[in-house]
């Protein structure tokens, strides 16, 4: 079964242009990345503010590749991209479509990095490349992020990229069975200098 899905994933991923930065390659995920995905997604702290629970086995990472990534590629999302550092996938980045024809110009950013590769500016570098591509080569005009109020690292990453704080969505999501506020940030093409 994995062989058929792996072929589908490889085929669907061809929709994404490969983006190169000084240190990184942003490329579509392939079946063989499951182990690297597991490496970052198994960490409870990394998964604390994400939409998924920490992966407990490689099967969870295959689920991510085949049930999350593959449908995203088929839907035409800009990602999830694998962030590849010298052959190792150290994280992921995506610009998700919003299911509404009047919001076709907007995308929601999603970012995640293996804990061992943080504090080195890799997400900043990857984000700039993807945002540059989105604003210069596609009709995308607005990129936004909704960050849990305690997720300071993500807030810092978006602020360093020039995102503007828009406001607080009170009790916008549940986290460990509690309501938590979401901080809304956005970046418009007209503001993007890089
Ligand atoms: C959000 C996340 C990706 C940020 O990772 P990060 O490594 O801090 O991201 P950045 O690439 O922005 O790195 C910036 C840091 O690298 C430092 N840095 C070192 N070398 C650098 C370079 N060459 N260029 C830029 N920054 C550099 C910066 O000074 C900054 O340090 P600081 O955090 O002390 O200010 C990470 O914390 C994460 O994966 N969190 C869990 C997942 C998550 O919650 N996702 C969001 C769900 S909404």
Short mmCIF file of N, CA, C and O in Angstrom, two decimals, residues 123-193:
data_model
loop_
_atom_site.label_atom_id
_atom_site.label_comp_id
_atom_site.label_asym_id
_atom_site.label_seq_id
_atom_site.Cartn_x
_atom_site.Cartn_y
_atom_site.Cartn_z
N UNK A 123 14.21 29.08 9.97
CA UNK A 123 12.81 29.34 9.61
C UNK A 123 12.67 30.72 8.99
O UNK A 123 11.87 30.90 8.06
N UNK A 124 13.44 31.66 9.48
CA UNK A 124 13.44 32.99 8.88
C UNK A 124 13.84 32.90 7.40
O UNK A 124 13.18 33.48 6.53
N UNK A 125 14.87 32.13 7.14
CA UNK A 125 15.37 31.98 5.76
C UNK A 125 14.35 31.27 4.87
O UNK A 125 14.08 31.70 3.74
N UNK A 126 13.77 30.19 5.40
CA UNK A 126 12.78 29.42 4.63
C UNK A 126 11.53 30.27 4.37
O UNK A 126 10.99 30.29 3.26
N UNK A 127 11.09 31.00 5.40
CA UNK A 127 9.87 31.80 5.27
C UNK A 127 10.06 32.89 4.23
O UNK A 127 9.16 33.13 3.40
N UNK A 128 11.21 33.56 4.28
CA UNK A 128 11.44 34.64 3.32
C UNK A 128 11.37 34.11 1.89
O UNK A 128 10.80 34.75 1.01
N UNK A 129 11.95 32.93 1.67
CA UNK A 129 11.95 32.37 0.31
C UNK A 129 10.53 32.05 -0.15
O UNK A 129 10.15 32.34 -1.29
N UNK A 130 9.74 31.47 0.74
CA UNK A 130 8.38 31.09 0.35
C UNK A 130 7.49 32.32 0.18
O UNK A 130 6.69 32.40 -0.76
N UNK A 131 7.65 33.29 1.07
CA UNK A 131 6.85 34.52 0.96
C UNK A 131 7.21 35.27 -0.32
O UNK A 131 6.34 35.75 -1.05
N UNK A 132 8.51 35.32 -0.60
CA UNK A 132 8.96 36.01 -1.83
C UNK A 132 8.33 35.34 -3.06
O UNK A 132 7.79 35.99 -3.94
N UNK A 133 8.37 34.00 -3.05
CA UNK A 133 7.77 33.28 -4.18
C UNK A 133 6.27 33.57 -4.27
O UNK A 133 5.73 33.86 -5.34
N UNK A 134 5.60 33.50 -3.12
CA UNK A 134 4.14 33.67 -3.10
C UNK A 134 3.74 35.05 -3.63
O UNK A 134 2.84 35.17 -4.46
N UNK A 135 4.42 36.09 -3.14
CA UNK A 135 4.05 37.44 -3.54
C UNK A 135 4.49 37.78 -4.98
O UNK A 135 3.82 38.53 -5.67
N UNK A 136 5.63 37.23 -5.38
CA UNK A 136 6.15 37.60 -6.71
C UNK A 136 5.59 36.74 -7.84
O UNK A 136 5.46 37.21 -8.96
N UNK A 137 5.28 35.49 -7.53
CA UNK A 137 4.95 34.56 -8.62
C UNK A 137 3.52 34.04 -8.59
O UNK A 137 3.15 33.23 -9.45
N UNK A 138 2.73 34.40 -7.58
CA UNK A 138 1.35 33.90 -7.51
C UNK A 138 0.42 35.08 -7.18
O UNK A 138 0.89 36.16 -6.79
N UNK A 139 -0.89 34.88 -7.26
CA UNK A 139 -1.83 35.98 -6.94
C UNK A 139 -1.99 36.22 -5.43
O UNK A 139 -2.80 37.05 -5.04
N UNK A 140 -1.23 35.52 -4.60
CA UNK A 140 -1.38 35.69 -3.15
C UNK A 140 -1.05 37.13 -2.75
O UNK A 140 -0.03 37.68 -3.16
N UNK A 141 -1.93 37.73 -1.93
CA UNK A 141 -1.76 39.12 -1.52
C UNK A 141 -1.65 39.28 0.00
O UNK A 141 -1.08 40.24 0.50
N UNK A 142 -2.24 38.30 0.72
CA UNK A 142 -2.24 38.41 2.18
C UNK A 142 -1.81 37.07 2.77
O UNK A 142 -2.31 36.01 2.38
N UNK A 143 -0.87 37.12 3.71
CA UNK A 143 -0.45 35.91 4.43
C UNK A 143 -0.72 36.17 5.91
O UNK A 143 -0.35 37.23 6.43
N UNK A 144 -1.39 35.23 6.55
CA UNK A 144 -1.70 35.48 7.96
C UNK A 144 -1.34 34.27 8.82
O UNK A 144 -1.17 33.15 8.33
N UNK A 145 -1.19 34.54 10.11
CA UNK A 145 -0.91 33.48 11.07
C UNK A 145 -1.76 33.68 12.31
O UNK A 145 -2.03 34.82 12.70
N UNK A 146 -2.22 32.59 12.88
CA UNK A 146 -3.00 32.64 14.13
C UNK A 146 -2.20 31.86 15.18
O UNK A 146 -2.10 30.64 15.07
N UNK A 147 -1.66 32.58 16.14
CA UNK A 147 -0.71 31.98 17.07
C UNK A 147 -1.29 31.95 18.49
O UNK A 147 -1.83 32.96 18.94
N UNK A 148 -1.17 30.83 19.17
CA UNK A 148 -1.60 30.74 20.56
C UNK A 148 -0.80 31.75 21.38
O UNK A 148 0.39 31.94 21.16
N UNK A 149 -1.47 32.36 22.35
CA UNK A 149 -0.85 33.49 23.06
C UNK A 149 0.48 33.12 23.74
O UNK A 149 1.34 33.97 23.90
N UNK A 150 0.66 31.87 24.14
CA UNK A 150 1.90 31.49 24.82
C UNK A 150 3.01 31.05 23.87
O UNK A 150 4.11 30.74 24.30
N UNK A 151 2.71 31.00 22.60
CA UNK A 151 3.68 30.50 21.62
C UNK A 151 4.63 31.63 21.19
O UNK A 151 4.59 32.12 20.08
N UNK A 152 5.49 32.01 22.14
CA UNK A 152 6.34 33.20 21.93
C UNK A 152 7.31 33.04 20.76
O UNK A 152 7.59 34.00 20.05
N UNK A 153 7.83 31.82 20.56
CA UNK A 153 8.80 31.61 19.47
C UNK A 153 8.18 31.91 18.11
O UNK A 153 8.80 32.53 17.24
N UNK A 154 6.94 31.45 17.93
CA UNK A 154 6.27 31.68 16.64
C UNK A 154 5.96 33.16 16.46
O UNK A 154 6.10 33.71 15.36
N UNK A 155 5.53 33.81 17.54
CA UNK A 155 5.26 35.26 17.47
C UNK A 155 6.52 35.99 17.04
O UNK A 155 6.50 36.84 16.14
N UNK A 156 7.65 35.62 17.68
CA UNK A 156 8.92 36.29 17.35
C UNK A 156 9.28 36.06 15.88
O UNK A 156 9.72 36.98 15.18
N UNK A 157 9.09 34.85 15.41
CA UNK A 157 9.42 34.55 14.01
C UNK A 157 8.58 35.40 13.06
O UNK A 157 9.11 36.00 12.11
N UNK A 158 7.28 35.51 13.32
CA UNK A 158 6.41 36.29 12.42
C UNK A 158 6.75 37.78 12.51
O UNK A 158 6.78 38.48 11.49
N UNK A 159 7.01 38.27 13.73
CA UNK A 159 7.32 39.69 13.86
C UNK A 159 8.62 40.03 13.13
O UNK A 159 8.73 41.06 12.47
N UNK A 160 9.62 39.13 13.23
CA UNK A 160 10.89 39.40 12.53
C UNK A 160 10.72 39.40 11.02
O UNK A 160 11.51 39.99 10.30
N UNK A 161 9.67 38.72 10.55
CA UNK A 161 9.41 38.69 9.11
C UNK A 161 8.61 39.91 8.67
O UNK A 161 8.34 40.09 7.48
N UNK A 162 8.19 40.74 9.63
CA UNK A 162 7.46 41.96 9.29
C UNK A 162 5.96 41.84 9.38
O UNK A 162 5.23 42.72 8.91
N UNK A 163 5.46 40.76 9.98
CA UNK A 163 4.01 40.62 10.14
C UNK A 163 3.51 41.66 11.15
O UNK A 163 4.20 42.01 12.10
N UNK A 164 2.28 42.11 10.93
CA UNK A 164 1.64 43.09 11.82
C UNK A 164 0.62 42.40 12.71
O UNK A 164 -0.15 41.55 12.25
N UNK A 165 0.63 42.78 13.98
CA UNK A 165 -0.35 42.25 14.93
C UNK A 165 -1.71 42.87 14.64
O UNK A 165 -1.85 44.08 14.56
N UNK A 166 -2.72 42.02 14.46
CA UNK A 166 -4.05 42.52 14.11
C UNK A 166 -5.02 42.52 15.28
O UNK A 166 -5.96 43.31 15.32
N UNK A 167 -4.81 41.58 16.19
CA UNK A 167 -5.74 41.52 17.31
C UNK A 167 -5.83 40.13 17.90
O UNK A 167 -5.17 39.20 17.44
N UNK A 168 -6.63 40.04 18.93
CA UNK A 168 -6.73 38.81 19.71
C UNK A 168 -8.09 38.15 19.48
O UNK A 168 -9.13 38.81 19.61
N UNK A 169 -8.05 36.90 19.10
CA UNK A 169 -9.29 36.13 18.96
C UNK A 169 -9.51 35.41 20.28
O UNK A 169 -8.78 34.47 20.61
N UNK A 170 -10.49 35.87 21.03
CA UNK A 170 -10.68 35.34 22.38
C UNK A 170 -11.17 33.89 22.34
O UNK A 170 -12.10 33.57 21.61
N UNK A 171 -10.49 33.06 23.09
CA UNK A 171 -10.87 31.64 23.18
C UNK A 171 -11.01 31.02 21.78
O UNK A 171 -11.98 30.31 21.51
N UNK A 172 -10.02 31.32 20.94
CA UNK A 172 -10.10 30.91 19.54
C UNK A 172 -9.88 29.44 19.27
O UNK A 172 -10.23 28.94 18.20
N UNK A 173 -9.25 28.74 20.20
CA UNK A 173 -9.06 27.29 20.01
C UNK A 173 -9.03 26.61 21.37
O UNK A 173 -8.93 27.28 22.41
N UNK A 174 -9.11 25.30 21.31
CA UNK A 174 -8.91 24.56 22.55
C UNK A 174 -7.50 24.00 22.56
O UNK A 174 -6.94 23.66 21.51
N UNK A 175 -6.92 23.94 23.72
CA UNK A 175 -5.59 23.37 23.90
C UNK A 175 -5.61 22.62 25.23
O UNK A 175 -5.83 23.24 26.27
N UNK A 176 -5.39 21.32 25.14
CA UNK A 176 -5.47 20.47 26.33
C UNK A 176 -6.78 20.73 27.09
O UNK A 176 -6.79 21.00 28.29
N UNK A 177 -7.87 20.72 26.38
CA UNK A 177 -9.23 20.86 26.93
C UNK A 177 -9.51 22.23 27.56
O UNK A 177 -10.48 22.38 28.29
N UNK A 178 -8.64 23.23 27.24
CA UNK A 178 -8.92 24.58 27.74
C UNK A 178 -9.06 25.51 26.54
O UNK A 178 -8.43 25.29 25.51
N UNK A 179 -9.85 26.58 26.69
CA UNK A 179 -9.91 27.58 25.64
C UNK A 179 -8.70 28.48 25.75
O UNK A 179 -8.34 28.92 26.85
N UNK A 180 -8.06 28.77 24.62
CA UNK A 180 -6.93 29.71 24.64
C UNK A 180 -7.15 30.78 23.57
O UNK A 180 -7.80 30.53 22.55
N UNK A 181 -6.59 31.97 23.82
CA UNK A 181 -6.71 33.06 22.86
C UNK A 181 -5.73 32.86 21.71
O UNK A 181 -4.63 32.32 21.89
N UNK A 182 -6.12 33.35 20.53
CA UNK A 182 -5.23 33.32 19.37
C UNK A 182 -4.84 34.75 19.00
O UNK A 182 -5.69 35.64 18.99
N UNK A 183 -3.56 34.94 18.72
CA UNK A 183 -3.08 36.25 18.29
C UNK A 183 -2.99 36.24 16.77
O UNK A 183 -2.37 35.36 16.19
N UNK A 184 -3.64 37.21 16.15
CA UNK A 184 -3.68 37.24 14.68
C UNK A 184 -2.62 38.19 14.13
O UNK A 184 -2.52 39.33 14.57
N UNK A 185 -1.85 37.68 13.19
CA UNK A 185 -0.80 38.45 12.52
C UNK A 185 -1.00 38.36 11.02
O UNK A 185 -1.48 37.33 10.52
N UNK A 186 -0.61 39.41 10.30
CA UNK A 186 -0.68 39.30 8.84
C UNK A 186 0.41 40.12 8.17
O UNK A 186 0.98 41.05 8.75
N UNK A 187 0.66 39.75 6.93
CA UNK A 187 1.63 40.46 6.09
C UNK A 187 0.98 40.62 4.72
O UNK A 187 0.47 39.65 4.15
N UNK A 188 0.98 41.87 4.21
CA UNK A 188 0.40 42.13 2.89
C UNK A 188 1.50 42.30 1.86
O UNK A 188 2.60 42.77 2.19
N UNK A 189 1.17 41.96 0.64
CA UNK A 189 2.15 42.09 -0.44
C UNK A 189 2.69 43.52 -0.53
O UNK A 189 3.87 43.75 -0.76
N UNK A 190 1.78 44.51 -0.30
CA UNK A 190 2.18 45.92 -0.40
C UNK A 190 3.18 46.32 0.67
O UNK A 190 3.84 47.35 0.56
N UNK A 191 3.30 45.51 1.74
CA UNK A 191 4.23 45.83 2.84
C UNK A 191 5.55 45.09 2.71
O UNK A 191 6.50 45.36 3.43
N UNK A 192 5.57 44.09 1.85
CA UNK A 192 6.71 43.18 1.79
C UNK A 192 7.87 43.83 1.06
O UNK A 192 7.78 44.19 -0.11
N UNK A 193 8.97 43.96 1.77
CA UNK A 193 10.12 44.63 1.16
C UNK A 193 11.17 43.67 0.64
O UNK A 193 12.12 44.07 -0.02
#
